[in-house]
Amino acid sequence: MVKNVVAFIGRAGAGKTEQATLLVKNSGYKKLSYADSLRNIIRSVLGFSYEEFNVCYNELKKIEIYNGQTLRNMMENLGSKIRYYDSKYFIKALQKEIACSTYDYICIDDLRYIDEYFNLYQFCKEQNIELKVIFCNYHSDRYQETNPHESAFLSNRLCELGYKDLQELTKEDIDKIVEELE
């Protein structure tokens, strides 16, 4: 039974995956991502094996793959279309992975949307799983200070509000952002 989930929020290139990788390496966590199912769809469409895709994934995110689109652009656009038809598709997929996991500790390297946060919060509460959410704002060479895509809204707003790298977020922090939207 999963006992602890740590989820990372931040802009592209802000260190979310790096922090998750450190937890896996140093503390025995299992890394999961909301985008795992999306990556598998894209990997299949592009004709890569699982191993090939993992080797070149970071490079593919930077280069033009098709019609001016990088892998990151393709994933953002396809993810938005899937969310349009089933707003909880990625949420349900990740919750299923957590529920089926034999690991006690899980980290999530790509918490991006407000609804992902609230659904994860509720799921963890119902499953008696401790949830910790960490904001990442490290400025790597891939850091994207401006990204107008809807998936960047939450991390952009946290930056605007002055949250610091590796600051733990509370439900009240996210509630304040939601109140601004109403």
Short mmCIF file of C-alpha atoms in Angstrom, two decimals:
data_model
loop_
_atom_site.label_atom_id
_atom_site.label_comp_id
_atom_site.label_asym_id
_atom_site.label_seq_id
_atom_site.Cartn_x
_atom_site.Cartn_y
_atom_site.Cartn_z
CA MET A 1 0.00 0.00 0.00
CA VAL A 2 1.33 3.41 -1.00
CA LYS A 3 2.03 5.50 2.10
CA ASN A 4 3.57 8.66 0.71
CA VAL A 5 3.32 10.70 -2.50
CA VAL A 6 5.55 13.65 -3.33
CA ALA A 7 4.47 15.71 -6.36
CA PHE A 8 6.48 18.44 -8.07
CA ILE A 9 5.02 21.57 -9.71
CA GLY A 10 7.09 23.98 -11.81
CA ARG A 11 7.77 25.43 -15.21
CA ALA A 12 9.43 23.44 -17.98
CA GLY A 13 13.11 23.08 -17.09
CA ALA A 14 12.54 24.02 -13.43
CA GLY A 15 13.93 20.77 -12.02
CA LYS A 16 10.82 18.66 -11.40
CA THR A 17 12.18 15.52 -13.02
CA GLU A 18 15.61 16.11 -11.50
CA GLN A 19 14.11 16.27 -8.00
CA ALA A 20 12.02 13.14 -8.66
CA THR A 21 15.09 11.33 -9.98
CA LEU A 22 16.98 12.21 -6.79
CA LEU A 23 14.16 10.72 -4.70
CA VAL A 24 14.24 7.54 -6.79
CA LYS A 25 18.02 7.26 -6.54
CA ASN A 26 18.46 8.23 -2.88
CA SER A 27 15.23 7.19 -1.18
CA GLY A 28 13.72 4.32 -3.16
CA TYR A 29 10.72 6.17 -4.56
CA LYS A 30 8.93 5.03 -7.71
CA LYS A 31 8.56 7.85 -10.25
CA LEU A 32 5.26 8.26 -12.02
CA SER A 33 4.01 11.01 -14.30
CA TYR A 34 0.66 12.28 -15.48
CA ALA A 35 2.24 12.33 -18.93
CA ASP A 36 3.30 8.65 -18.93
CA SER A 37 0.25 7.59 -20.92
CA LEU A 38 0.68 10.57 -23.28
CA ARG A 39 4.34 9.68 -23.85
CA ASN A 40 3.32 6.12 -24.69
CA ILE A 41 0.83 7.36 -27.29
CA ILE A 42 3.41 9.68 -28.90
CA ARG A 43 6.13 7.00 -28.73
CA SER A 44 3.86 4.58 -30.56
CA VAL A 45 2.85 7.13 -33.22
CA LEU A 46 6.51 8.00 -33.87
CA GLY A 47 7.40 4.30 -34.12
CA PHE A 48 9.93 4.12 -31.28
CA SER A 49 10.39 1.17 -28.97
CA TYR A 50 10.08 1.98 -25.28
CA GLU A 51 13.86 1.79 -24.83
CA GLU A 52 14.66 3.91 -27.92
CA PHE A 53 12.19 6.58 -26.86
CA ASN A 54 13.61 6.83 -23.34
CA VAL A 55 17.14 7.25 -24.68
CA CYS A 56 16.28 10.14 -27.01
CA TYR A 57 13.30 11.67 -25.17
CA ASN A 58 15.06 14.79 -23.83
CA GLU A 59 16.64 15.53 -27.20
CA LEU A 60 13.32 15.09 -29.01
CA LYS A 61 11.70 17.69 -26.73
CA LYS A 62 14.05 20.34 -28.18
CA ILE A 63 14.13 19.63 -31.92
CA GLU A 64 11.54 20.07 -34.64
CA ILE A 65 9.88 16.74 -35.34
CA TYR A 66 6.98 17.61 -37.58
CA ASN A 67 5.69 20.81 -39.17
CA GLY A 68 7.58 23.13 -36.81
CA GLN A 69 6.53 21.14 -33.73
CA THR A 70 8.91 19.85 -31.08
CA LEU A 71 7.99 16.81 -29.05
CA ARG A 72 7.05 19.14 -26.18
CA ASN A 73 4.67 21.07 -28.49
CA MET A 74 3.18 17.83 -29.77
CA MET A 75 2.62 16.56 -26.24
CA GLU A 76 1.06 19.85 -25.10
CA ASN A 77 -1.32 19.92 -28.07
CA LEU A 78 -2.30 16.25 -27.95
CA GLY A 79 -2.66 16.38 -24.16
CA SER A 80 -5.02 19.36 -24.49
CA LYS A 81 -7.13 17.52 -27.08
CA ILE A 82 -7.38 14.43 -24.88
CA ARG A 83 -8.30 16.59 -21.87
CA TYR A 84 -10.96 18.30 -24.02
CA TYR A 85 -12.72 14.97 -24.64
CA ASP A 86 -12.04 13.49 -21.19
CA SER A 87 -10.88 16.10 -18.68
CA LYS A 88 -9.84 13.43 -16.19
CA TYR A 89 -8.11 10.99 -18.56
CA PHE A 90 -4.61 11.61 -17.20
CA ILE A 91 -5.85 11.91 -13.62
CA LYS A 92 -7.58 8.52 -13.81
CA ALA A 93 -4.56 6.89 -15.46
CA LEU A 94 -2.18 8.14 -12.76
CA GLN A 95 -4.52 7.23 -9.91
CA LYS A 96 -4.79 3.71 -11.33
CA GLU A 97 -0.98 3.48 -11.41
CA ILE A 98 -0.77 4.63 -7.79
CA ALA A 99 -3.52 2.23 -6.68
CA CYS A 100 -1.78 -0.72 -8.38
CA SER A 101 1.71 0.17 -7.19
CA THR A 102 3.57 -2.09 -4.80
CA TYR A 103 5.82 0.80 -3.76
CA ASP A 104 5.37 2.56 -0.42
CA TYR A 105 6.73 5.83 -1.80
CA ILE A 106 5.85 7.49 -5.10
CA CYS A 107 6.96 10.77 -6.64
CA ILE A 108 5.22 12.58 -9.47
CA ASP A 109 7.35 14.83 -11.64
CA ASP A 110 4.72 16.70 -13.61
CA LEU A 111 1.84 18.08 -11.56
CA ARG A 112 0.65 20.95 -13.76
CA TYR A 113 -3.07 21.60 -13.57
CA ILE A 114 -5.20 22.79 -10.66
CA ASP A 115 -7.66 19.93 -11.19
CA GLU A 116 -4.77 17.44 -11.09
CA TYR A 117 -3.78 18.86 -7.72
CA PHE A 118 -7.28 18.71 -6.21
CA ASN A 119 -7.97 15.22 -7.56
CA LEU A 120 -4.61 13.97 -6.25
CA TYR A 121 -5.27 15.65 -2.91
CA GLN A 122 -8.70 14.00 -2.63
CA PHE A 123 -7.42 10.61 -3.82
CA CYS A 124 -4.59 10.62 -1.27
CA LYS A 125 -6.96 11.70 1.50
CA GLU A 126 -9.38 8.87 0.66
CA GLN A 127 -6.56 6.31 0.46
CA ASN A 128 -4.90 7.55 3.67
CA ILE A 129 -1.75 8.49 1.73
CA GLU A 130 0.43 11.36 2.90
CA LEU A 131 0.78 13.97 0.13
CA LYS A 132 3.53 16.55 -0.12
CA VAL A 133 3.63 19.04 -3.02
CA ILE A 134 6.86 20.85 -3.83
CA PHE A 135 7.30 23.87 -6.11
CA CYS A 136 10.40 23.75 -8.33
CA ASN A 137 11.91 26.89 -9.80
CA TYR A 138 15.47 25.98 -10.68
CA HIS A 139 16.56 27.75 -13.88
CA SER A 140 18.13 25.02 -16.04
CA ASP A 141 19.21 25.62 -19.63
CA ARG A 142 15.74 24.36 -20.66
CA TYR A 143 13.86 26.68 -18.28
CA GLN A 144 10.85 28.34 -19.92
CA GLU A 145 10.03 31.62 -18.24
CA THR A 146 7.26 32.30 -20.71
CA ASN A 147 4.98 29.53 -21.87
CA PRO A 148 1.43 30.56 -22.74
CA HIS A 149 0.13 26.98 -22.82
CA GLU A 150 -2.64 26.22 -20.33
CA SER A 151 -0.44 23.59 -18.67
CA ALA A 152 1.90 26.36 -17.49
CA PHE A 153 -0.78 28.50 -15.79
CA LEU A 154 -0.33 27.13 -12.26
CA SER A 155 3.47 27.23 -12.28
CA ASN A 156 3.46 30.70 -13.85
CA ARG A 157 1.10 31.98 -11.16
CA LEU A 158 3.20 30.47 -8.37
CA CYS A 159 6.26 32.26 -9.81
CA GLU A 160 4.35 35.55 -9.98
CA LEU A 161 3.37 35.13 -6.33
CA GLY A 162 7.02 34.72 -5.35
CA TYR A 163 7.15 31.06 -4.39
CA LYS A 164 10.72 29.81 -4.03
CA ASP A 165 12.50 26.76 -5.40
CA LEU A 166 11.69 23.63 -3.36
CA GLN A 167 9.04 25.42 -1.28
CA GLU A 168 6.34 23.08 -0.01
CA LEU A 169 2.81 24.07 -1.04
CA THR A 170 -0.33 23.64 1.01
CA LYS A 171 -3.93 23.20 -0.03
CA GLU A 172 -4.51 26.79 1.12
CA ASP A 173 -1.86 28.02 -1.35
CA ILE A 174 -3.74 26.40 -4.24
CA ASP A 175 -7.13 27.51 -2.84
CA LYS A 176 -5.95 31.16 -3.03
CA ILE A 177 -5.14 30.78 -6.72
CA VAL A 178 -8.54 29.22 -7.39
CA GLU A 179 -10.25 32.09 -5.52
CA GLU A 180 -8.49 34.56 -7.85
CA LEU A 181 -10.04 32.79 -10.83
CA GLU A 182 -13.60 33.09 -9.53
#
